[in-house]
């Protein structure tokens, strides 16, 4: 099941550049939350803070609090946290040295599970959830790189699901894909929300409108507005949100 | 609980790998310092005994416990300079040919052949030097040079083949790949925009090479020549086998001589008393000092052009 | 006309570069030609199976030197390759930009320029003088010292080619950094790392100078890796080449042919077998 997140006074820096300025936000469990905003507004940094990936960059700094299911993530070991909070990246990044099967189970296997039977069960389950099983079940031993871009991205989703996270972060997961592959990812997001809390960064407002339950608009490192998607797109409260969604800037 | 234990084990593992690699990295630096220190401390006896006279004395007489390094320093420098005079222009020309002129198939083949030149062991060069190069030099090349250029002191004297000239030629062949490959590296770092800028102004290919490529990469090319020189100074076997191994100082290139590396190779294991051994090692120390300085300077030049001291970009 | 003069200079210079390239390759063919011509006629089965004949006698072989070279290479690889790879891991995965990594990188570059005979002296004083024995171990260590910087450099280049996204994917799955490095990054770069290591092996297998003071040489089989001097192809070639016997000269050519063949094989395997294979 998905878990809820609450973000309090989150600030982040990259070098001397402050990329997030005091974000307060509640993210409900088992919903799709879209993060929109122009390039450089901090939306990527925001999701990378949720699984503490931002800290891995040299020169980065974070302040504030993120509560996951009642517990602060900054009190936890970051490596363990990332098993609870999965992530899918902008460009598909399967491990080049591994087969499709090995890619899917990489997370569980490298975290210590060795039982072949279990791994096979997990692989099939994850690939089915990522709607990839039927396409690859006969070639699980091929390299992950042999798949098309859209398939690779679903493979990466399956790989993230295999470690059984409760939150799934997606950083513009379809921006490197063609329209048909994009559609399949969007369908998949709709199916996955019954099991996971999904936070998806997108620069594509139609995409947010299609798939998200709530939408948050970021600008210059600040959260301008967060509310039900239909409200954000039809009746924004803030002038800046309106300017952005009507295409006046960004 | 079991996941906690597992996690504890994992984070231990993380630390172990991190510190093992750190230790090895530091070890490399220590290794370098240790090499220098070993050389320095083991030469102390000779340094104390002879002082600076060690470098200026021409006498190397183990029987009478008198040691001077000048003939070896002279032989090393002369052969290396001869090698450089031959190899630098040719090596740079090959680099230009490969980077700027050759079509890709020819480039691949020739680049492979030049690398092959670097892969041949120096003892094989020496063997070839003894049985092929030296006779050719003695019978035809050197007499011809004496006949036409004998008025220059360098080309005077009876040709023996086993001499500084032969040593220089062997070294030239051996350092050419070094000069070529590093020159190529720095030339490849010249942005295409520089070349296009010159061509757009109506420059011929040579003018483009001269204006854009060479002027941009000249300090790196100088670095490549210095690295070649460093290799020539320290090269042991091939020189030992063709230089004649006579500790004398002559203005003629056609005279047998001796090099620093060669005397170490020949006498290190035969040094029967400690001053003798220490003197051999002091010659090594001088060689080490020269090549170290040369390398430091050359690497800085090459780094400033091609690689930069940074580890490259993250993404 | 200015243009004809410029064109002439252009043609002249380009011509000179081409001629120089040709000149540079002449010694390579002259050398390989002699080694093959003189080597093949002296090669026979005895060469690979027999010990050297008594001084000046005909017959005999270099079986012990061939085995010795392989043993020395093995010792050097066992020591040098892991250390080199570990240092490269430090430089790419843990610490790319600090003053320490810059120092290590610089030291590595400078270390490649130290004459190998100096390495021989130092290892000889550290191991041979202390143990009172010339040995395969001492020879292997001196070759390892020469290999380490070569392996560091090539491995580092290869690890830098692994996209950062691959490491991020690993982090995002909650995989520990050690496993990301050992199970994901290294396998991704494996072909390149193996290529580099083999080239380093090829490079040291022809080294002679450092072996003169460490492994020495041996006309017989070696029984202890720590207590007996050991024969090697390069040292044997040197000894034979500088001897006065025709029979030994012939054997030196044959030894050179075998040595070059070994080095060439390592080079070719490294370049073609590991570089271009795809899944």
PDB file of N, CA and C in Angstrom, chain A residues 1 4 10 27 30 33 44 62 77 81 84 87 90 106 114 121 137-138 149 154 161 168 184 187-188 217 219 229:
ATOM      1  N   UNK A   1       0.831  -1.215   0.000  1.00  0.00           N
ATOM      2  CA  UNK A   1       0.000   0.000   0.000  1.00  0.00           C
ATOM      3  C   UNK A   1       0.858   1.255   0.000  1.00  0.00           C
ATOM      4  N   UNK A   4       1.565   8.101   2.940  1.00  0.00           N
ATOM      5  CA  UNK A   4       1.455   9.542   2.710  1.00  0.00           C
ATOM      6  C   UNK A   4       2.758  10.237   3.102  1.00  0.00           C
ATOM      7  N   UNK A  10      10.921  22.670   3.527  1.00  0.00           N
ATOM      8  CA  UNK A  10      12.042  22.037   2.839  1.00  0.00           C
ATOM      9  C   UNK A  10      12.837  23.076   2.041  1.00  0.00           C
ATOM     10  N   UNK A  27       1.286  15.148   0.666  1.00  0.00           N
ATOM     11  CA  UNK A  27       1.048  14.260  -0.468  1.00  0.00           C
ATOM     12  C   UNK A  27       0.278  13.054   0.041  1.00  0.00           C
ATOM     13  N   UNK A  30      -1.706   6.741  -2.117  1.00  0.00           N
ATOM     14  CA  UNK A  30      -2.430   6.148  -3.235  1.00  0.00           C
ATOM     15  C   UNK A  30      -3.078   7.164  -4.166  1.00  0.00           C
ATOM     16  N   UNK A  33       0.353  12.500  -7.712  1.00  0.00           N
ATOM     17  CA  UNK A  33       0.586  13.933  -7.550  1.00  0.00           C
ATOM     18  C   UNK A  33       1.538  14.396  -8.645  1.00  0.00           C
ATOM     19  N   UNK A  44      12.600  18.932 -10.088  1.00  0.00           N
ATOM     20  CA  UNK A  44      13.436  17.721 -10.026  1.00  0.00           C
ATOM     21  C   UNK A  44      14.115  17.593  -8.669  1.00  0.00           C
ATOM     22  N   UNK A  62      20.618  20.221   2.255  1.00  0.00           N
ATOM     23  CA  UNK A  62      19.168  20.165   2.451  1.00  0.00           C
ATOM     24  C   UNK A  62      18.833  20.595   3.872  1.00  0.00           C
ATOM     25  N   UNK A  77      18.317   5.683   7.587  1.00  0.00           N
ATOM     26  CA  UNK A  77      19.464   5.425   6.726  1.00  0.00           C
ATOM     27  C   UNK A  77      19.024   5.638   5.266  1.00  0.00           C
ATOM     28  N   UNK A  81      15.962   3.882   3.127  1.00  0.00           N
ATOM     29  CA  UNK A  81      14.842   4.729   2.713  1.00  0.00           C
ATOM     30  C   UNK A  81      14.507   4.501   1.239  1.00  0.00           C
ATOM     31  N   UNK A  84      12.051   2.034   0.243  1.00  0.00           N
ATOM     32  CA  UNK A  84      10.648   2.385   0.467  1.00  0.00           C
ATOM     33  C   UNK A  84      10.178   3.407  -0.560  1.00  0.00           C
ATOM     34  N   UNK A  87      12.325   5.138  -7.496  1.00  0.00           N
ATOM     35  CA  UNK A  87      12.433   6.270  -8.419  1.00  0.00           C
ATOM     36  C   UNK A  87      12.638   5.799  -9.848  1.00  0.00           C
ATOM     37  N   UNK A  90      14.370  10.254 -15.910  1.00  0.00           N
ATOM     38  CA  UNK A  90      13.953  10.851 -17.171  1.00  0.00           C
ATOM     39  C   UNK A  90      14.316   9.962 -18.353  1.00  0.00           C
ATOM     40  N   UNK A 106      17.564  -6.783  -9.838  1.00  0.00           N
ATOM     41  CA  UNK A 106      18.835  -6.234  -9.341  1.00  0.00           C
ATOM     42  C   UNK A 106      18.697  -5.701  -7.921  1.00  0.00           C
ATOM     43  N   UNK A 114      18.763 -14.388  -2.544  1.00  0.00           N
ATOM     44  CA  UNK A 114      19.457 -15.265  -3.474  1.00  0.00           C
ATOM     45  C   UNK A 114      18.571 -16.374  -4.037  1.00  0.00           C
ATOM     46  N   UNK A 121       9.596 -15.357  -9.136  1.00  0.00           N
ATOM     47  CA  UNK A 121       8.251 -14.883  -8.805  1.00  0.00           C
ATOM     48  C   UNK A 121       8.207 -13.362  -8.811  1.00  0.00           C
ATOM     49  N   UNK A 137       8.542 -11.984 -21.897  1.00  0.00           N
ATOM     50  CA  UNK A 137       8.633 -13.238 -21.141  1.00  0.00           C
ATOM     51  C   UNK A 137       9.468 -14.302 -21.858  1.00  0.00           C
ATOM     52  N   UNK A 138       9.546 -14.214 -23.197  1.00  0.00           N
ATOM     53  CA  UNK A 138      10.331 -15.214 -23.929  1.00  0.00           C
ATOM     54  C   UNK A 138      11.794 -14.827 -24.114  1.00  0.00           C
ATOM     55  N   UNK A 149      13.079   2.063 -26.421  1.00  0.00           N
ATOM     56  CA  UNK A 149      13.136   3.074 -25.363  1.00  0.00           C
ATOM     57  C   UNK A 149      11.965   2.967 -24.394  1.00  0.00           C
ATOM     58  N   UNK A 154       9.738   0.966 -19.111  1.00  0.00           N
ATOM     59  CA  UNK A 154       8.868   0.102 -18.303  1.00  0.00           C
ATOM     60  C   UNK A 154       9.693  -0.928 -17.539  1.00  0.00           C
ATOM     61  N   UNK A 161       9.676  -1.323  -8.955  1.00  0.00           N
ATOM     62  CA  UNK A 161       8.571  -1.962  -8.220  1.00  0.00           C
ATOM     63  C   UNK A 161       9.038  -3.225  -7.500  1.00  0.00           C
ATOM     64  N   UNK A 168       6.423   5.923  -5.237  1.00  0.00           N
ATOM     65  CA  UNK A 168       7.168   5.848  -6.488  1.00  0.00           C
ATOM     66  C   UNK A 168       7.342   7.252  -7.038  1.00  0.00           C
ATOM     67  N   UNK A 184       1.493   4.544 -23.020  1.00  0.00           N
ATOM     68  CA  UNK A 184       1.524   3.308 -22.236  1.00  0.00           C
ATOM     69  C   UNK A 184       2.006   3.579 -20.820  1.00  0.00           C
ATOM     70  N   UNK A 187      -0.925   5.149 -18.929  1.00  0.00           N
ATOM     71  CA  UNK A 187      -1.893   4.126 -18.527  1.00  0.00           C
ATOM     72  C   UNK A 187      -1.396   3.381 -17.292  1.00  0.00           C
ATOM     73  N   UNK A 188      -0.113   3.068 -17.358  1.00  0.00           N
ATOM     74  CA  UNK A 188       0.496   2.309 -16.280  1.00  0.00           C
ATOM     75  C   UNK A 188       0.424   3.076 -14.953  1.00  0.00           C
ATOM     76  N   UNK A 217       2.213  23.372  -8.517  1.00  0.00           N
ATOM     77  CA  UNK A 217       2.955  24.231  -9.446  1.00  0.00           C
ATOM     78  C   UNK A 217       4.132  24.872  -8.715  1.00  0.00           C
ATOM     79  N   UNK A 219       7.592  27.346  -8.882  1.00  0.00           N
ATOM     80  CA  UNK A 219       8.207  28.431  -9.638  1.00  0.00           C
ATOM     81  C   UNK A 219       9.373  28.987  -8.826  1.00  0.00           C
ATOM     82  N   UNK A 229      -6.238  18.505  -9.373  1.00  0.00           N
ATOM     83  CA  UNK A 229      -5.810  18.837 -10.722  1.00  0.00           C
ATOM     84  C   UNK A 229      -6.848  19.661 -11.473  1.00  0.00           C
TER      85      UNK A 229
END
